[in-house]
PDB file of C-alpha atoms in Angstrom:
ATOM      1  CA  MET R  15      89.859 133.965  93.459  1.00  0.00           C
ATOM      2  CA  THR R  16      87.758 131.055  94.504  1.00  0.00           C
ATOM      3  CA  ASP R  17      87.887 128.079  96.889  1.00  0.00           C
ATOM      4  CA  GLY R  18      91.973 128.671  96.995  1.00  0.00           C
ATOM      5  CA  ARG R  19      91.986 127.207  92.867  1.00  0.00           C
ATOM      6  CA  ARG R  20      93.505 130.430  92.349  1.00  0.00           C
ATOM      7  CA  THR R  21      94.917 131.402  88.650  1.00  0.00           C
ATOM      8  CA  GLY R  22      95.991 133.774  86.617  1.00  0.00           C
ATOM      9  CA  PRO R  23      99.606 135.868  85.987  1.00  0.00           C
ATOM     10  CA  MET R  24     100.108 136.243  89.733  1.00  0.00           C
ATOM     11  CA  ARG R  25      99.645 132.333  90.226  1.00  0.00           C
ATOM     12  CA  TRP R  26     101.884 131.241  87.521  1.00  0.00           C
ATOM     13  CA  MET R  27     104.695 134.282  88.482  1.00  0.00           C
ATOM     14  CA  LYS R  28     104.832 132.346  92.327  1.00  0.00           C
ATOM     15  CA  GLY R  29     105.112 129.121  90.331  1.00  0.00           C
ATOM     16  CA  MET R  30     108.211 130.516  88.341  1.00  0.00           C
ATOM     17  CA  MET R  31     109.559 132.330  91.227  1.00  0.00           C
ATOM     18  CA  LEU R  32     109.175 128.800  93.382  1.00  0.00           C
ATOM     19  CA  LYS R  33     110.667 126.723  90.846  1.00  0.00           C
ATOM     20  CA  HIS R  34     113.279 128.884  89.666  1.00  0.00           C
ATOM     21  CA  MET R  35     115.066 131.091  91.846  1.00  0.00           C
ATOM     22  CA  PRO R  36     117.894 130.478  94.549  1.00  0.00           C
ATOM     23  CA  LEU R  37     116.867 128.932  97.826  1.00  0.00           C
ATOM     24  CA  MET R  38     113.399 128.375  96.846  1.00  0.00           C
ATOM     25  CA  ILE R  39     111.469 125.315  96.398  1.00  0.00           C
ATOM     26  CA  THR R  40     108.246 124.235  95.308  1.00  0.00           C
ATOM     27  CA  CYS R  41     105.318 123.648  97.235  1.00  0.00           C
ATOM     28  CA  ALA R  42     105.452 119.953  95.963  1.00  0.00           C
ATOM     29  CA  GLU R  43     109.172 119.879  97.498  1.00  0.00           C
ATOM     30  CA  PHE R  44     107.872 121.406 100.642  1.00  0.00           C
ATOM     31  CA  GLU R  45     105.211 118.509 101.293  1.00  0.00           C
ATOM     32  CA  SER R  46     108.094 116.164 101.088  1.00  0.00           C
ATOM     33  CA  PHE R  47     109.618 117.816 103.662  1.00  0.00           C
ATOM     34  CA  ILE R  48     107.069 118.173 106.021  1.00  0.00           C
ATOM     35  CA  LEU R  49     107.595 115.189 108.365  1.00  0.00           C
ATOM     36  CA  ALA R  50     111.091 115.631 109.018  1.00  0.00           C
ATOM     37  CA  TYR R  51     110.888 119.370 109.900  1.00  0.00           C
ATOM     38  CA  LEU R  52     108.106 118.764 112.392  1.00  0.00           C
ATOM     39  CA  GLU R  53     110.460 115.875 113.683  1.00  0.00           C
ATOM     40  CA  ASP R  54     113.286 118.385 113.560  1.00  0.00           C
ATOM     41  CA  GLU R  55     115.345 115.805 111.238  1.00  0.00           C
ATOM     42  CA  LEU R  56     116.124 118.749 108.656  1.00  0.00           C
ATOM     43  CA  PRO R  57     120.051 119.735 108.569  1.00  0.00           C
ATOM     44  CA  ALA R  58     120.073 123.502 108.891  1.00  0.00           C
ATOM     45  CA  ARG R  59     119.866 124.757 105.338  1.00  0.00           C
ATOM     46  CA  GLU R  60     116.678 122.696 104.104  1.00  0.00           C
ATOM     47  CA  ARG R  61     115.017 123.851 107.550  1.00  0.00           C
ATOM     48  CA  ALA R  62     115.884 127.954 106.349  1.00  0.00           C
ATOM     49  CA  VAL R  63     114.517 126.902 103.096  1.00  0.00           C
ATOM     50  CA  PHE R  64     111.381 125.582 104.268  1.00  0.00           C
ATOM     51  CA  ASP R  65     111.092 128.165 106.257  1.00  0.00           C
ATOM     52  CA  PHE R  66     111.277 130.713 104.374  1.00  0.00           C
ATOM     53  CA  HIS R  67     108.758 128.824 101.997  1.00  0.00           C
ATOM     54  CA  LEU R  68     106.486 128.727 104.825  1.00  0.00           C
ATOM     55  CA  LYS R  69     106.954 132.924 104.768  1.00  0.00           C
ATOM     56  CA  ILE R  70     105.875 133.481 101.239  1.00  0.00           C
ATOM     57  CA  CYS R  71     103.270 130.897 101.244  1.00  0.00           C
ATOM     58  CA  ARG R  72      99.749 131.301 102.653  1.00  0.00           C
ATOM     59  CA  GLU R  73      98.937 127.828 101.093  1.00  0.00           C
ATOM     60  CA  CYS R  74     101.616 126.348 102.808  1.00  0.00           C
ATOM     61  CA  ARG R  75     101.656 128.193 105.933  1.00  0.00           C
ATOM     62  CA  ASP R  76      97.850 127.306 105.988  1.00  0.00           C
ATOM     63  CA  TYR R  77      97.819 123.472 104.909  1.00  0.00           C
ATOM     64  CA  LEU R  78     100.841 123.341 107.696  1.00  0.00           C
ATOM     65  CA  ALA R  79      98.633 124.691 110.302  1.00  0.00           C
ATOM     66  CA  ALA R  80      95.459 122.841 109.560  1.00  0.00           C
ATOM     67  CA  TYR R  81      98.072 119.892 109.476  1.00  0.00           C
ATOM     68  CA  ARG R  82      99.385 120.397 112.449  1.00  0.00           C
ATOM     69  CA  ARG R  83      95.953 120.514 114.302  1.00  0.00           C
ATOM     70  CA  THR R  84      94.870 117.569 113.312  1.00  0.00           C
ATOM     71  CA  VAL R  85      97.693 115.689 114.987  1.00  0.00           C
ATOM     72  CA  GLU R  86      96.868 117.118 117.971  1.00  0.00           C
ATOM     73  CA  VAL R  87      92.954 116.470 117.627  1.00  0.00           C
ATOM     74  CA  GLY R  88      93.859 112.766 117.154  1.00  0.00           C
ATOM     75  CA  LYS R  89      95.976 112.680 119.869  1.00  0.00           C
ATOM     76  CA  LYS R  90      93.435 114.738 122.198  1.00  0.00           C
ATOM     77  CA  THR R  91      90.895 112.420 121.166  1.00  0.00           C
ATOM     78  CA  PHE R  92      92.090 109.260 122.321  1.00  0.00           C
ATOM     79  CA  GLU R  93      92.847 110.793 125.829  1.00  0.00           C
ATOM     80  CA  ASP R  94      89.101 110.732 125.771  1.00  0.00           C
ATOM     81  CA  PRO R  95      87.888 107.159 127.808  1.00  0.00           C
ATOM     82  CA  ALA R  96      85.054 107.174 125.664  1.00  0.00           C
ATOM     83  CA  ALA R  97      87.914 106.521 123.125  1.00  0.00           C
ATOM     84  CA  ALA R  98      88.459 102.879 124.510  1.00  0.00           C
ATOM     85  CA  VAL R  99      86.792 100.242 125.821  1.00  0.00           C
ATOM     86  CA  PRO R 100      84.667 100.433 128.942  1.00  0.00           C
ATOM     87  CA  ASP R 101      87.407 100.908 132.099  1.00  0.00           C
ATOM     88  CA  ALA R 102      85.345  97.787 133.641  1.00  0.00           C
ATOM     89  CA  VAL R 103      86.881  94.756 132.566  1.00  0.00           C
ATOM     90  CA  PRO R 104      84.314  91.753 132.487  1.00  0.00           C
ATOM     91  CA  GLU R 105      85.802  89.052 134.987  1.00  0.00           C
ATOM     92  CA  ASP R 106      85.077  86.382 132.912  1.00  0.00           C
ATOM     93  CA  LEU R 107      87.607  87.427 130.688  1.00  0.00           C
ATOM     94  CA  ILE R 108      89.843  87.495 133.630  1.00  0.00           C
ATOM     95  CA  LYS R 109      89.087  84.398 134.711  1.00  0.00           C
ATOM     96  CA  ALA R 110      89.513  82.764 131.452  1.00  0.00           C
ATOM     97  CA  VAL R 111      92.767  84.562 130.685  1.00  0.00           C
ATOM     98  CA  LEU R 112      94.031  82.664 134.310  1.00  0.00           C
ATOM     99  CA  ALA R 113      92.474  79.687 133.267  1.00  0.00           C
ATOM    100  CA  ALA R 114      93.818  79.331 129.946  1.00  0.00           C
ATOM    101  CA  ARG R 115      97.263  79.823 131.596  1.00  0.00           C
ATOM    102  CA  ARG R 116      96.993  77.231 134.127  1.00  0.00           C
ATOM    103  CA  THR R 117      96.207  74.643 131.341  1.00  0.00           C
TER     104      THR R 117
ATOM    105  CA  MET K  18     112.208  89.983 114.299  1.00  0.00           C
ATOM    106  CA  VAL K  19     109.716  91.186 117.120  1.00  0.00           C
ATOM    107  CA  GLU K  20     111.519  88.789 119.599  1.00  0.00           C
ATOM    108  CA  SER K  21     114.579  90.631 118.558  1.00  0.00           C
ATOM    109  CA  LEU K  22     112.671  94.183 119.498  1.00  0.00           C
ATOM    110  CA  LEU K  23     110.901  92.846 122.583  1.00  0.00           C
ATOM    111  CA  LYS K  24     114.159  92.257 124.125  1.00  0.00           C
ATOM    112  CA  THR K  25     115.599  95.749 123.252  1.00  0.00           C
ATOM    113  CA  ALA K  26     112.426  97.918 124.408  1.00  0.00           C
ATOM    114  CA  PRO K  27     113.874 101.532 125.423  1.00  0.00           C
ATOM    115  CA  ALA K  28     115.861 101.301 128.911  1.00  0.00           C
ATOM    116  CA  ALA K  29     113.809 100.718 131.907  1.00  0.00           C
ATOM    117  CA  GLU K  30     113.103 104.089 134.059  1.00  0.00           C
ATOM    118  CA  GLY K  31     112.353 104.158 137.292  1.00  0.00           C
ATOM    119  CA  ARG K  32     112.064 100.339 138.074  1.00  0.00           C
ATOM    120  CA  ASP K  33     110.702  99.222 141.054  1.00  0.00           C
ATOM    121  CA  ALA K  34     110.829  96.577 143.166  1.00  0.00           C
ATOM    122  CA  GLU K  35     107.239  96.076 143.627  1.00  0.00           C
ATOM    123  CA  GLU K  36     107.269  95.428 139.788  1.00  0.00           C
ATOM    124  CA  ASP K  37     110.391  92.876 139.872  1.00  0.00           C
ATOM    125  CA  GLU K  38     108.715  90.856 143.225  1.00  0.00           C
ATOM    126  CA  LEU K  39     105.550  90.906 140.741  1.00  0.00           C
ATOM    127  CA  ILE K  40     107.581  89.259 137.777  1.00  0.00           C
ATOM    128  CA  ASP K  41     109.997  86.709 140.082  1.00  0.00           C
ATOM    129  CA  GLY K  42     106.438  85.632 141.229  1.00  0.00           C
ATOM    130  CA  VAL K  43     105.169  85.006 138.258  1.00  0.00           C
ATOM    131  CA  VAL K  44     108.129  83.233 137.032  1.00  0.00           C
ATOM    132  CA  ALA K  45     108.145  81.023 139.830  1.00  0.00           C
ATOM    133  CA  GLY K  46     104.148  80.166 139.257  1.00  0.00           C
ATOM    134  CA  SER K  47     102.101  81.627 141.948  1.00  0.00           C
ATOM    135  CA  GLU K  48      98.889  82.131 140.845  1.00  0.00           C
ATOM    136  CA  SER K  49      98.204  85.441 142.888  1.00  0.00           C
ATOM    137  CA  HIS K  50     101.299  87.355 141.264  1.00  0.00           C
ATOM    138  CA  ALA K  51      99.631  86.056 137.944  1.00  0.00           C
ATOM    139  CA  GLU K  52      96.021  87.367 138.785  1.00  0.00           C
ATOM    140  CA  ARG K  53      97.727  90.485 139.898  1.00  0.00           C
ATOM    141  CA  LEU K  54      99.414  90.585 136.700  1.00  0.00           C
ATOM    142  CA  VAL K  55      96.504  90.438 135.023  1.00  0.00           C
ATOM    143  CA  ARG K  56      93.969  92.397 137.013  1.00  0.00           C
ATOM    144  CA  THR K  57      96.973  95.631 137.285  1.00  0.00           C
ATOM    145  CA  HIS K  58      97.051  95.465 133.349  1.00  0.00           C
ATOM    146  CA  ILE K  59      94.346  93.922 131.583  1.00  0.00           C
ATOM    147  CA  GLY K  60      92.482  97.365 131.271  1.00  0.00           C
ATOM    148  CA  TRP K  61      94.690  99.450 129.587  1.00  0.00           C
ATOM    149  CA  MET K  62      96.098  96.185 127.409  1.00  0.00           C
ATOM    150  CA  ARG K  63      92.446  96.096 125.902  1.00  0.00           C
ATOM    151  CA  ALA K  64      92.030  99.574 125.389  1.00  0.00           C
ATOM    152  CA  VAL K  65      95.292  99.455 123.265  1.00  0.00           C
ATOM    153  CA  ALA K  66      93.642  96.235 121.414  1.00  0.00           C
ATOM    154  CA  PHE K  67      90.379  97.984 120.711  1.00  0.00           C
ATOM    155  CA  ARG K  68      92.366 101.108 119.000  1.00  0.00           C
ATOM    156  CA  LEU K  69      94.139  98.862 116.762  1.00  0.00           C
ATOM    157  CA  LEU K  70      90.917  96.368 116.436  1.00  0.00           C
ATOM    158  CA  ARG K  71      87.889  98.639 116.481  1.00  0.00           C
ATOM    159  CA  ASP K  72      85.717  95.407 117.762  1.00  0.00           C
ATOM    160  CA  ASP K  73      85.386  94.069 121.583  1.00  0.00           C
ATOM    161  CA  GLY K  74      85.310  90.835 120.804  1.00  0.00           C
ATOM    162  CA  LEU K  75      88.359  90.879 119.026  1.00  0.00           C
ATOM    163  CA  ALA K  76      89.891  92.852 121.300  1.00  0.00           C
ATOM    164  CA  ASP K  77      89.349  90.761 124.253  1.00  0.00           C
ATOM    165  CA  ASP K  78      90.171  87.958 122.119  1.00  0.00           C
ATOM    166  CA  CYS K  79      93.876  89.426 121.340  1.00  0.00           C
ATOM    167  CA  VAL K  80      93.960  90.457 124.724  1.00  0.00           C
ATOM    168  CA  GLN K  81      93.699  86.865 126.014  1.00  0.00           C
ATOM    169  CA  GLU K  82      96.230  85.680 123.812  1.00  0.00           C
ATOM    170  CA  ALA K  83      98.721  88.619 124.494  1.00  0.00           C
ATOM    171  CA  LEU K  84      98.509  87.706 128.444  1.00  0.00           C
ATOM    172  CA  LEU K  85      99.212  83.868 127.568  1.00  0.00           C
ATOM    173  CA  ASN K  86     102.124  84.806 125.342  1.00  0.00           C
ATOM    174  CA  ALA K  87     103.515  87.000 128.301  1.00  0.00           C
ATOM    175  CA  PHE K  88     103.024  84.095 130.523  1.00  0.00           C
ATOM    176  CA  GLN K  89     105.191  81.661 128.419  1.00  0.00           C
ATOM    177  CA  LYS K  90     107.924  84.192 127.696  1.00  0.00           C
ATOM    178  CA  ILE K  91     107.834  86.418 131.069  1.00  0.00           C
ATOM    179  CA  GLY K  92     110.839  83.879 131.963  1.00  0.00           C
ATOM    180  CA  SER K  93     113.409  85.491 129.137  1.00  0.00           C
ATOM    181  CA  PHE K  94     112.168  89.117 129.905  1.00  0.00           C
ATOM    182  CA  GLU K  95     115.238  90.729 130.235  1.00  0.00           C
ATOM    183  CA  ARG K  96     114.132  93.493 132.113  1.00  0.00           C
ATOM    184  CA  ARG K  97     115.888  96.130 130.535  1.00  0.00           C
ATOM    185  CA  SER K  98     112.058  98.145 129.806  1.00  0.00           C
ATOM    186  CA  ARG K  99     109.382  98.306 132.073  1.00  0.00           C
ATOM    187  CA  LEU K 100     106.828  95.529 132.107  1.00  0.00           C
ATOM    188  CA  LYS K 101     104.650  97.560 130.756  1.00  0.00           C
ATOM    189  CA  THR K 102     106.301  98.817 128.020  1.00  0.00           C
ATOM    190  CA  TRP K 103     106.849  94.735 127.372  1.00  0.00           C
ATOM    191  CA  LEU K 104     103.386  93.854 127.793  1.00  0.00           C
ATOM    192  CA  HIS K 105     102.673  96.889 125.305  1.00  0.00           C
ATOM    193  CA  ARG K 106     104.459  95.748 122.510  1.00  0.00           C
ATOM    194  CA  ILE K 107     103.241  92.092 122.872  1.00  0.00           C
ATOM    195  CA  THR K 108      99.677  93.524 122.551  1.00  0.00           C
ATOM    196  CA  VAL K 109     100.385  95.512 119.711  1.00  0.00           C
ATOM    197  CA  ASN K 110     101.659  92.280 117.494  1.00  0.00           C
ATOM    198  CA  GLN K 111      98.940  90.530 118.307  1.00  0.00           C
ATOM    199  CA  ALA K 112      96.604  92.947 117.392  1.00  0.00           C
ATOM    200  CA  LEU K 113      98.375  92.998 114.006  1.00  0.00           C
ATOM    201  CA  MET K 114      98.442  89.522 113.634  1.00  0.00           C
ATOM    202  CA  LYS K 115      95.223  89.244 114.207  1.00  0.00           C
ATOM    203  CA  LEU K 116      94.453  92.214 111.296  1.00  0.00           C
ATOM    204  CA  ARG K 117      96.687  89.712 109.521  1.00  0.00           C
ATOM    205  CA  ALA K 118      94.958  87.047 109.673  1.00  0.00           C
ATOM    206  CA  MET K 119      91.882  88.359 108.925  1.00  0.00           C
ATOM    207  CA  LYS K 120      93.362  89.741 105.691  1.00  0.00           C
ATOM    208  CA  ARG K 121      92.217  93.341 106.738  1.00  0.00           C
ATOM    209  CA  LEU K 122      95.579  95.088 105.882  1.00  0.00           C
ATOM    210  CA  ASN K 123      94.240  96.093 102.369  1.00  0.00           C
ATOM    211  CA  GLU K 124      95.681  98.156 100.385  1.00  0.00           C
ATOM    212  CA  GLN K 125      93.243 100.616  99.550  1.00  0.00           C
ATOM    213  CA  PRO K 126      94.286 103.799  97.515  1.00  0.00           C
ATOM    214  CA  ILE K 127      94.731 106.669  99.367  1.00  0.00           C
ATOM    215  CA  ASP K 128      95.408 109.299  96.220  1.00  0.00           C
ATOM    216  CA  PRO K 129      91.707 111.083  96.553  1.00  0.00           C
ATOM    217  CA  LEU K 130      92.952 112.369  99.690  1.00  0.00           C
ATOM    218  CA  MET K 131      96.261 113.876  99.398  1.00  0.00           C
ATOM    219  CA  PRO K 132      96.882 117.347  98.815  1.00  0.00           C
ATOM    220  CA  GLU K 133      96.650 118.547  95.127  1.00  0.00           C
ATOM    221  CA  PHE K 134      99.107 121.033  93.318  1.00  0.00           C
ATOM    222  CA  ASP K 135      98.808 122.835  90.058  1.00  0.00           C
ATOM    223  CA  GLU K 136     101.015 122.188  86.594  1.00  0.00           C
ATOM    224  CA  ASN K 137     103.545 124.761  88.252  1.00  0.00           C
ATOM    225  CA  ALA K 138     103.838 122.154  91.634  1.00  0.00           C
ATOM    226  CA  CYS K 139     101.939 124.899  93.385  1.00  0.00           C
ATOM    227  CA  ARG K 140      99.250 123.812  96.301  1.00  0.00           C
ATOM    228  CA  ILE K 141      95.908 124.373  95.545  1.00  0.00           C
ATOM    229  CA  GLU K 142      94.646 125.135  98.946  1.00  0.00           C
ATOM    230  CA  ALA K 143      91.082 127.068 100.065  1.00  0.00           C
ATOM    231  CA  PRO K 144      91.753 129.841 102.038  1.00  0.00           C
ATOM    232  CA  TRP K 145      91.311 129.519 105.928  1.00  0.00           C
ATOM    233  CA  PRO K 146      90.077 132.600 107.662  1.00  0.00           C
ATOM    234  CA  ARG K 147      89.570 130.284 110.302  1.00  0.00           C
ATOM    235  CA  LEU K 148      91.535 127.218 111.975  1.00  0.00           C
ATOM    236  CA  ALA K 149      88.992 125.638 115.033  1.00  0.00           C
ATOM    237  CA  SER K 150      91.068 124.814 118.191  1.00  0.00           C
ATOM    238  CA  THR K 151      91.878 121.664 119.496  1.00  0.00           C
ATOM    239  CA  GLU K 152      89.818 122.376 122.688  1.00  0.00           C
ATOM    240  CA  GLU K 153      86.616 123.648 120.645  1.00  0.00           C
ATOM    241  CA  ILE K 154      86.479 120.492 118.414  1.00  0.00           C
ATOM    242  CA  VAL K 155      86.957 118.094 121.109  1.00  0.00           C
ATOM    243  CA  GLU K 156      85.201 118.857 123.553  1.00  0.00           C
ATOM    244  CA  ARG K 157      81.907 117.799 122.412  1.00  0.00           C
ATOM    245  CA  GLU K 158      81.266 113.750 122.461  1.00  0.00           C
ATOM    246  CA  SER K 159      79.226 113.506 119.265  1.00  0.00           C
ATOM    247  CA  VAL K 160      82.406 115.542 117.507  1.00  0.00           C
ATOM    248  CA  ARG K 161      84.938 113.159 119.051  1.00  0.00           C
ATOM    249  CA  ALA K 162      83.131 110.324 117.464  1.00  0.00           C
ATOM    250  CA  LEU K 163      82.642 111.971 114.543  1.00  0.00           C
ATOM    251  CA  VAL K 164      87.107 112.829 114.583  1.00  0.00           C
ATOM    252  CA  LEU K 165      87.236 108.401 116.196  1.00  0.00           C
ATOM    253  CA  SER K 166      85.061 107.330 112.382  1.00  0.00           C
ATOM    254  CA  LYS K 167      86.781 109.742 110.794  1.00  0.00           C
ATOM    255  CA  ILE K 168      90.247 107.740 111.514  1.00  0.00           C
ATOM    256  CA  GLY K 169      88.566 104.473 110.570  1.00  0.00           C
ATOM    257  CA  GLU K 170      87.955 106.011 107.482  1.00  0.00           C
ATOM    258  CA  LEU K 171      91.528 105.509 106.273  1.00  0.00           C
ATOM    259  CA  PRO K 172      92.739 102.399 104.922  1.00  0.00           C
ATOM    260  CA  ASP K 173      94.012 100.151 107.182  1.00  0.00           C
ATOM    261  CA  ASN K 174      97.864 100.184 106.125  1.00  0.00           C
ATOM    262  CA  TYR K 175      97.901 103.704 107.025  1.00  0.00           C
ATOM    263  CA  ARG K 176      95.949 104.187 109.953  1.00  0.00           C
ATOM    264  CA  ILE K 177      97.687 101.299 111.863  1.00  0.00           C
ATOM    265  CA  VAL K 178     100.599 103.058 111.452  1.00  0.00           C
ATOM    266  CA  LEU K 179      99.414 106.294 112.104  1.00  0.00           C
ATOM    267  CA  MET K 180      97.888 104.645 115.317  1.00  0.00           C
ATOM    268  CA  LEU K 181     101.106 103.007 116.215  1.00  0.00           C
ATOM    269  CA  ARG K 182     103.412 106.400 115.735  1.00  0.00           C
ATOM    270  CA  ASP K 183     100.567 109.299 116.826  1.00  0.00           C
ATOM    271  CA  ILE K 184      98.416 107.472 119.354  1.00  0.00           C
ATOM    272  CA  GLU K 185     100.818 104.804 121.329  1.00  0.00           C
ATOM    273  CA  GLU K 186     103.499 106.735 120.679  1.00  0.00           C
ATOM    274  CA  LEU K 187     106.292 104.118 119.359  1.00  0.00           C
ATOM    275  CA  GLU K 188     109.130 105.117 117.676  1.00  0.00           C
ATOM    276  CA  THR K 189     109.449 104.676 113.603  1.00  0.00           C
ATOM    277  CA  ALA K 190     111.958 102.046 113.829  1.00  0.00           C
ATOM    278  CA  GLU K 191     109.857 100.290 115.944  1.00  0.00           C
ATOM    279  CA  VAL K 192     106.656 100.251 113.886  1.00  0.00           C
ATOM    280  CA  ALA K 193     109.006  99.383 110.852  1.00  0.00           C
ATOM    281  CA  GLU K 194     110.217  96.528 112.563  1.00  0.00           C
ATOM    282  CA  LEU K 195     106.417  95.446 113.529  1.00  0.00           C
ATOM    283  CA  LEU K 196     104.647  95.527 110.064  1.00  0.00           C
ATOM    284  CA  GLU K 197     107.968  94.209 108.661  1.00  0.00           C
ATOM    285  CA  ILE K 198     108.590  97.139 106.314  1.00  0.00           C
ATOM    286  CA  SER K 199     111.198  99.850 106.312  1.00  0.00           C
ATOM    287  CA  GLU K 200     111.519 103.243 108.544  1.00  0.00           C
ATOM    288  CA  SER K 201     111.126 105.177 105.199  1.00  0.00           C
ATOM    289  CA  ASN K 202     107.711 103.490 104.445  1.00  0.00           C
ATOM    290  CA  VAL K 203     106.732 104.251 107.636  1.00  0.00           C
ATOM    291  CA  LYS K 204     107.333 107.942 107.740  1.00  0.00           C
ATOM    292  CA  VAL K 205     105.674 107.995 104.347  1.00  0.00           C
ATOM    293  CA  ARG K 206     102.937 106.109 105.529  1.00  0.00           C
ATOM    294  CA  LEU K 207     102.394 107.942 108.275  1.00  0.00           C
ATOM    295  CA  HIS K 208     102.946 111.626 106.575  1.00  0.00           C
ATOM    296  CA  ARG K 209      99.531 110.426 103.859  1.00  0.00           C
ATOM    297  CA  ALA K 210      97.705 109.087 106.750  1.00  0.00           C
ATOM    298  CA  ARG K 211      97.975 112.524 108.547  1.00  0.00           C
ATOM    299  CA  SER K 212      97.383 114.385 105.337  1.00  0.00           C
ATOM    300  CA  ALA K 213      94.011 112.466 104.469  1.00  0.00           C
ATOM    301  CA  LEU K 214      93.107 112.704 108.207  1.00  0.00           C
ATOM    302  CA  LYS K 215      93.166 116.212 107.460  1.00  0.00           C
ATOM    303  CA  LYS K 216      91.303 115.860 104.324  1.00  0.00           C
ATOM    304  CA  LEU K 217      89.033 113.864 106.269  1.00  0.00           C
ATOM    305  CA  LEU K 218      88.198 116.397 109.009  1.00  0.00           C
ATOM    306  CA  GLU K 219      88.715 120.097 107.511  1.00  0.00           C
ATOM    307  CA  PRO K 220      84.804 120.314 107.786  1.00  0.00           C
ATOM    308  CA  LEU K 221      85.582 120.145 111.765  1.00  0.00           C
ATOM    309  CA  LEU K 222      88.907 122.244 111.271  1.00  0.00           C
ATOM    310  CA  ARG K 223      87.384 125.017 109.354  1.00  0.00           C
ATOM    311  CA  GLY K 224      84.616 125.263 112.777  1.00  0.00           C
ATOM    312  CA  GLU K 225      81.979 124.308 109.789  1.00  0.00           C
ATOM    313  CA  ALA K 226      80.525 120.895 110.821  1.00  0.00           C
ATOM    314  CA  THR K 227      79.231 119.922 114.381  1.00  0.00           C
TER     315      THR K 227
END
């Protein structure tokens, strides 16, 4: 196994199993469900299939954890005041708005 | 289209008499009420504009235009939402108009940043022996700056959806209306934007880069 590009019979078997066994979905199909899963929009049956895939697929489990962390990091970064313009609004901007309103 | 969105903003929560008095004063033409409105709201409006436009000067222009727009329309503001919610929509809309006018909403390809699958539709994902915590990643200012610059690398048509949904916390339907695209398109773009950002942030998420 190198850099996650696992090859050989085990990976081939996994692919066949996900593709052909009942109540299984491929990783590509899993990918298309992620947003609906996170927004709690999946019907119960699809949710169960999604959860089962998560249990048996290390790659998708890792991927989803990193995806969730990405969203958290994005939100948290923008909570930082440095991500915004400085708190002090230039007085001339305020005056310009008020002057333009009068015209 | 955006007009209807502004009028149907979420129901007002905790409307207060002070806000009603402020709006009534502005509608009546009071200069002091107008100044109070500007001073109360211009700071966060400027921050919203800056997050979307990534330029101080453009953000200032945007906020000025948004406030003038708000003054013109405040007489027809139906007060079904908080004043701040209404001003937020106006600011976002003004920023989007600016981006469109500058033709910065370009359609760059995002495919190189998308997840990979093999011929059997199995995901190709290197093992994650370690996933850094959110706190660990954002605790340092230099790293937060790096995250901001990575978000800035996303193609605008994806970055804007990510910003409006995840940062400005607008609903899918609102984003669809503001951008004049379908809700399913918003969802596709949001998912791709997050996936692409995950790829861009991987060294940080793995605790490898500082």
